[in-house]
Amino acid sequence: MRILLVCVVSCLCAASSVAQTGGGAGSNTQEINAQNANNVCRIYFSTPKPGMDKQYEAGRIKHMQFHRAQKDTWTWNTFAIETGDNAGTYVTSSCGHAWKDFDEWDARMGKADTADGATNLSPYVQGGRNGFYVYRSDMSLAAANQPPAPMTAVTIFVLHPGAGPDFIAAVKKVNEAIGKQADWPKTSGWLQLVNGGEGPTFVLLNSRKNWADFAPLAKTTADVLTEAFGKEMSDQIQKTIRDSTAHQFTEAAAYRADLSYMPGK
């Protein structure tokens, strides 16, 4: 199943550090690892059985009540994918962690969480998967761990093997150009899947208030690049992104506060 995100390093490189795909100009592996040390996400994708969306949602609510009863200290946000091949899939994520945090959470919550999920979720799910992602602050204009937007525009880039460093450097040049635009929204965030899917893949997330917010801006990214660097460099940056990408697809995801959990609420 092709997935979001939330929503990637190839399986051959899954055991490697996220920074080994390359950091782009002005950064090195140690700096990037330090910057993203507490940006790890665990993301679950669940597709309900046909006709069982309501049962799944009721089960998800019960499962979040379990987290509340257990006084879970982690936030779990749920999104519903509304467009694309994965429409109808639910995405539940917890972000802002260091790798060691997952050992602590699993020791404290793992067995009970699995048992409750088997009761309240599994009977209504026809397929699912999960993976570990890192929010790449060094590639993003939006800060990590912001409150979820009502909607998110999602673009998934599956790269050619070895194309990560060039792709990352090109994205950073795009950010540099956008940063010079006072009226351009700075909502972009990048995820990289480091274990659990096809790759190398990167996921671009852009916050949206509603469907009207999906309307095109007055300038395209190409326009902004040309203004910042001139047409020749603009064309080269865009070509690098195209040449790095094996395939790309888009989705829209809606935040479901009713299916989410925040500690203390």
CSV table of C-alpha atoms in Angstrom, one decimal:
chain,number,residue,atom,x,y,z
A,1,MET,CA,0.0,0.0,0.0
A,2,ARG,CA,1.4,3.4,-0.9
A,3,ILE,CA,1.3,5.7,2.0
A,4,LEU,CA,1.7,9.1,3.4
A,5,LEU,CA,3.8,10.6,5.5
A,6,VAL,CA,3.1,11.2,7.9
A,7,CYS,CA,4.6,10.2,5.4
A,8,VAL,CA,12.1,7.5,3.6
A,9,VAL,CA,15.3,5.6,3.5
A,10,SER,CA,15.3,2.4,1.5
A,11,CYS,CA,15.2,-0.9,3.3
A,12,LEU,CA,18.9,-1.4,2.4
A,13,CYS,CA,19.8,1.6,4.4
A,14,ALA,CA,17.2,1.3,7.2
A,15,ALA,CA,19.8,0.6,9.9
A,16,SER,CA,21.8,3.7,9.0
A,17,SER,CA,21.6,7.2,10.5
A,18,VAL,CA,19.1,9.5,8.9
A,19,ALA,CA,21.8,11.9,8.1
A,20,GLN,CA,23.7,9.5,5.9
A,21,THR,CA,21.5,10.5,3.0
A,22,GLY,CA,23.3,13.7,2.9
A,23,GLY,CA,22.8,17.0,4.6
A,24,GLY,CA,23.1,19.6,1.9
A,25,ALA,CA,25.4,22.6,1.8
A,26,GLY,CA,26.5,24.1,5.1
A,27,SER,CA,25.6,21.1,7.2
A,28,ASN,CA,27.3,17.9,8.2
A,29,THR,CA,26.1,14.6,9.6
A,30,GLN,CA,26.8,15.4,13.2
A,31,GLU,CA,25.0,18.8,13.1
A,32,ILE,CA,22.0,17.3,11.3
A,33,ASN,CA,21.7,14.4,13.8
A,34,ALA,CA,21.9,16.8,16.7
A,35,GLN,CA,19.3,19.1,15.2
A,36,ASN,CA,16.9,16.2,14.7
A,37,ALA,CA,17.7,14.1,17.8
A,38,ASN,CA,14.3,14.6,19.3
A,39,ASN,CA,12.3,14.6,16.1
A,40,VAL,CA,11.5,10.9,15.7
A,41,CYS,CA,7.9,9.9,15.0
A,42,ARG,CA,6.1,6.6,15.1
A,43,ILE,CA,3.3,6.6,12.5
A,44,TYR,CA,0.6,4.0,12.1
A,45,PHE,CA,-1.6,3.6,9.0
A,46,SER,CA,-4.9,1.7,9.3
A,47,THR,CA,-7.4,1.0,6.5
A,48,PRO,CA,-10.8,-0.2,7.8
A,49,LYS,CA,-12.6,-3.1,6.3
A,50,PRO,CA,-15.3,-2.1,3.7
A,51,GLY,CA,-18.3,-0.6,5.4
A,52,MET,CA,-16.6,-0.6,8.9
A,53,ASP,CA,-15.4,3.0,9.1
A,54,LYS,CA,-17.9,3.8,11.9
A,55,GLN,CA,-16.9,0.7,13.9
A,56,TYR,CA,-13.2,1.6,13.4
A,57,GLU,CA,-13.7,5.2,14.6
A,58,ALA,CA,-15.6,4.0,17.6
A,59,GLY,CA,-12.8,1.5,18.3
A,60,ARG,CA,-10.2,4.3,17.9
A,61,ILE,CA,-12.0,6.4,20.4
A,62,LYS,CA,-12.0,3.5,22.9
A,63,HIS,CA,-8.3,3.0,22.3
A,64,MET,CA,-7.6,6.7,23.0
A,65,GLN,CA,-9.6,6.3,26.2
A,66,PHE,CA,-7.3,3.5,27.1
A,67,HIS,CA,-4.3,5.8,26.6
A,68,ARG,CA,-6.1,8.3,28.9
A,69,ALA,CA,-6.7,5.7,31.5
A,70,GLN,CA,-3.1,4.6,31.4
A,71,LYS,CA,-2.0,8.3,31.8
A,72,ASP,CA,0.1,8.0,28.7
A,73,THR,CA,2.5,10.9,28.5
A,74,TRP,CA,2.7,10.9,24.7
A,75,THR,CA,0.4,12.7,22.3
A,76,TRP,CA,-1.2,10.7,19.5
A,77,ASN,CA,-2.7,12.6,16.6
A,78,THR,CA,-5.0,11.0,14.0
A,79,PHE,CA,-5.6,12.1,10.5
A,80,ALA,CA,-8.0,10.8,7.8
A,81,ILE,CA,-6.6,10.7,4.2
A,82,GLU,CA,-9.3,12.2,2.0
A,83,THR,CA,-7.8,12.0,-1.5
A,84,GLY,CA,-5.6,9.8,-3.6
A,85,ASP,CA,-5.0,6.0,-3.7
A,86,ASN,CA,-5.0,5.9,0.1
A,87,ALA,CA,-8.3,7.8,0.7
A,88,GLY,CA,-10.1,6.1,3.6
A,89,THR,CA,-6.9,5.3,5.5
A,90,TYR,CA,-6.4,6.7,9.0
A,91,VAL,CA,-2.9,7.9,10.1
A,92,THR,CA,-2.1,8.0,13.8
A,93,SER,CA,1.3,9.5,14.9
A,94,SER,CA,3.3,10.4,17.9
A,95,CYS,CA,6.3,12.7,17.3
A,96,GLY,CA,8.9,14.7,19.1
A,97,HIS,CA,10.8,11.7,20.5
A,98,ALA,CA,14.4,10.5,20.8
A,99,TRP,CA,15.1,7.0,19.7
A,100,LYS,CA,15.6,5.8,23.3
A,101,ASP,CA,12.1,7.0,24.2
A,102,PHE,CA,10.6,4.2,22.2
A,103,ASP,CA,12.3,1.6,24.4
A,104,GLU,CA,10.9,3.3,27.5
A,105,TRP,CA,7.4,3.6,26.1
A,106,ASP,CA,7.4,0.0,24.9
A,107,ALA,CA,8.4,-1.3,28.4
A,108,ARG,CA,5.8,0.8,30.0
A,109,MET,CA,2.9,0.6,27.6
A,110,GLY,CA,3.7,-1.8,24.8
A,111,LYS,CA,2.0,-5.1,25.9
A,112,ALA,CA,-1.2,-3.4,27.2
A,113,ASP,CA,-1.4,-1.2,24.1
A,114,THR,CA,-1.1,-4.1,21.8
A,115,ALA,CA,-3.8,-6.0,23.7
A,116,ASP,CA,-6.2,-3.1,23.7
A,117,GLY,CA,-5.6,-2.5,20.0
A,118,ALA,CA,-6.4,-6.2,19.3
A,119,THR,CA,-9.7,-5.8,21.0
A,120,ASN,CA,-10.8,-2.3,19.8
A,121,LEU,CA,-9.1,-1.8,16.4
A,122,SER,CA,-8.0,-5.1,14.8
A,123,PRO,CA,-11.5,-6.5,14.1
A,124,TYR,CA,-12.3,-3.6,11.9
A,125,VAL,CA,-9.0,-3.2,10.0
A,126,GLN,CA,-8.3,-4.9,6.7
A,127,GLY,CA,-4.7,-3.6,6.3
A,128,GLY,CA,-2.1,-1.5,8.0
A,129,ARG,CA,1.5,-0.8,8.6
A,130,ASN,CA,3.7,1.5,10.7
A,131,GLY,CA,7.1,3.1,10.4
A,132,PHE,CA,9.6,5.4,12.0
A,133,TYR,CA,9.9,8.8,10.5
A,134,VAL,CA,12.2,11.8,11.3
A,135,TYR,CA,11.0,15.3,11.0
A,136,ARG,CA,13.8,17.0,9.2
A,137,SER,CA,14.1,20.4,10.8
A,138,ASP,CA,17.1,21.2,8.7
A,139,MET,CA,14.9,20.9,5.6
A,140,SER,CA,11.7,22.5,7.0
A,141,LEU,CA,10.4,26.0,7.2
A,142,ALA,CA,7.9,25.1,9.9
A,143,ALA,CA,9.1,24.3,13.4
A,144,ALA,CA,8.7,20.7,14.6
A,145,ASN,CA,5.9,19.7,16.9
A,146,GLN,CA,3.4,22.4,16.1
A,147,PRO,CA,-0.3,21.9,16.8
A,148,PRO,CA,-1.9,20.0,13.9
A,149,ALA,CA,-3.6,22.1,11.2
A,150,PRO,CA,-7.2,21.4,10.2
A,151,MET,CA,-5.9,20.0,6.9
A,152,THR,CA,-2.5,19.0,5.4
A,153,ALA,CA,-1.4,19.0,1.8
A,154,VAL,CA,0.9,16.0,1.4
A,155,THR,CA,3.4,15.4,-1.4
A,156,ILE,CA,5.4,12.1,-1.3
A,157,PHE,CA,8.7,12.0,-3.2
A,158,VAL,CA,10.2,8.5,-3.8
A,159,LEU,CA,13.7,9.0,-4.9
A,160,HIS,CA,16.2,7.1,-7.1
A,161,PRO,CA,18.8,5.2,-5.0
A,162,GLY,CA,21.6,7.6,-4.0
A,163,ALA,CA,19.7,10.7,-4.9
A,164,GLY,CA,19.2,11.9,-1.4
A,165,PRO,CA,22.1,14.4,-1.0
A,166,ASP,CA,21.3,16.2,-4.2
A,167,PHE,CA,17.6,16.3,-3.4
A,168,ILE,CA,18.2,17.6,0.1
A,169,ALA,CA,20.5,20.3,-1.2
A,170,ALA,CA,17.9,21.4,-3.8
A,171,VAL,CA,15.1,21.5,-1.2
A,172,LYS,CA,17.3,23.8,1.0
A,173,LYS,CA,17.9,26.2,-1.9
A,174,VAL,CA,14.1,26.3,-2.4
A,175,ASN,CA,13.7,27.1,1.3
A,176,GLU,CA,16.3,29.9,1.0
A,177,ALA,CA,14.4,31.4,-1.9
A,178,ILE,CA,11.0,31.2,-0.1
A,179,GLY,CA,12.6,32.7,3.0
A,180,LYS,CA,13.1,35.9,1.1
A,181,GLN,CA,9.4,36.2,0.3
A,182,ALA,CA,7.7,38.1,3.1
A,183,ASP,CA,4.2,37.1,2.0
A,184,TRP,CA,4.9,33.4,1.3
A,185,PRO,CA,3.5,31.0,3.8
A,186,LYS,CA,6.3,29.3,5.8
A,187,THR,CA,4.3,26.1,6.6
A,188,SER,CA,6.4,23.4,4.9
A,189,GLY,CA,7.7,20.5,6.9
A,190,TRP,CA,9.6,17.5,5.7
A,191,LEU,CA,9.5,13.9,7.0
A,192,GLN,CA,11.9,11.1,6.1
A,193,LEU,CA,11.0,7.5,6.7
A,194,VAL,CA,14.0,5.7,8.2
A,195,ASN,CA,12.4,2.3,8.7
A,196,GLY,CA,9.3,0.7,7.4
A,197,GLY,CA,8.8,1.4,3.7
A,198,GLU,CA,10.1,2.0,0.2
A,199,GLY,CA,12.8,4.5,-0.2
A,200,PRO,CA,14.6,6.7,-0.2
A,201,THR,CA,11.4,8.7,0.3
A,202,PHE,CA,10.7,12.2,1.6
A,203,VAL,CA,7.3,13.6,2.5
A,204,LEU,CA,6.4,17.3,2.2
A,205,LEU,CA,3.7,18.5,4.5
A,206,ASN,CA,2.0,21.9,4.1
A,207,SER,CA,-0.6,23.2,6.6
A,208,ARG,CA,-4.0,24.2,5.3
A,209,LYS,CA,-6.9,25.9,7.0
A,210,ASN,CA,-9.6,24.5,4.7
A,211,TRP,CA,-10.1,23.5,1.0
A,212,ALA,CA,-10.1,27.1,-0.1
A,213,ASP,CA,-6.5,27.3,1.3
A,214,PHE,CA,-5.4,24.8,-1.4
A,215,ALA,CA,-5.9,27.5,-4.1
A,216,PRO,CA,-2.7,28.4,-6.0
A,217,LEU,CA,-0.6,31.3,-4.7
A,218,ALA,CA,0.1,34.4,-6.8
A,219,LYS,CA,3.6,33.1,-7.5
A,220,THR,CA,4.8,29.6,-8.3
A,221,THR,CA,7.9,28.0,-6.7
A,222,ALA,CA,9.6,28.5,-10.1
A,223,ASP,CA,8.8,32.2,-10.0
A,224,VAL,CA,10.3,32.5,-6.5
A,225,LEU,CA,13.4,30.6,-7.4
A,226,THR,CA,13.9,32.8,-10.5
A,227,GLU,CA,13.5,36.0,-8.5
A,228,ALA,CA,16.0,34.7,-5.9
A,229,PHE,CA,18.7,33.1,-8.0
A,230,GLY,CA,18.0,33.9,-11.7
A,231,LYS,CA,16.5,31.6,-14.3
A,232,GLU,CA,19.6,29.5,-14.9
A,233,MET,CA,20.0,28.4,-11.3
A,234,SER,CA,16.2,28.2,-10.9
A,235,ASP,CA,16.1,25.7,-13.8
A,236,GLN,CA,18.9,23.7,-12.4
A,237,ILE,CA,17.4,23.4,-8.9
A,238,GLN,CA,14.1,22.2,-10.4
A,239,LYS,CA,15.9,19.8,-12.7
A,240,THR,CA,17.8,18.3,-9.7
A,241,ILE,CA,14.5,17.7,-7.9
A,242,ARG,CA,13.0,16.1,-11.1
A,243,ASP,CA,16.0,14.0,-11.8
A,244,SER,CA,16.2,12.8,-8.2
A,245,THR,CA,12.6,11.7,-8.1
A,246,ALA,CA,11.5,8.2,-9.3
A,247,HIS,CA,7.9,9.0,-8.7
A,248,GLN,CA,5.7,11.4,-6.7
A,249,PHE,CA,2.1,11.5,-5.6
A,250,THR,CA,-0.1,13.8,-3.5
A,251,GLU,CA,-2.8,13.4,-0.8
A,252,ALA,CA,-4.9,15.6,1.5
A,253,ALA,CA,-5.3,14.7,5.1
A,254,ALA,CA,-7.9,16.1,7.6
A,255,TYR,CA,-7.1,16.2,11.3
A,256,ARG,CA,-9.4,14.2,13.5
A,257,ALA,CA,-9.3,15.7,17.0
A,258,ASP,CA,-12.1,13.2,18.1
A,259,LEU,CA,-9.8,10.3,17.3
A,260,SER,CA,-6.7,11.8,18.9
A,261,TYR,CA,-5.2,11.9,22.4
A,262,MET,CA,-3.3,14.6,24.3
A,263,PRO,CA,-2.1,14.0,27.8
A,264,GLY,CA,-4.1,15.9,30.4
A,265,LYS,CA,-7.1,16.3,28.1
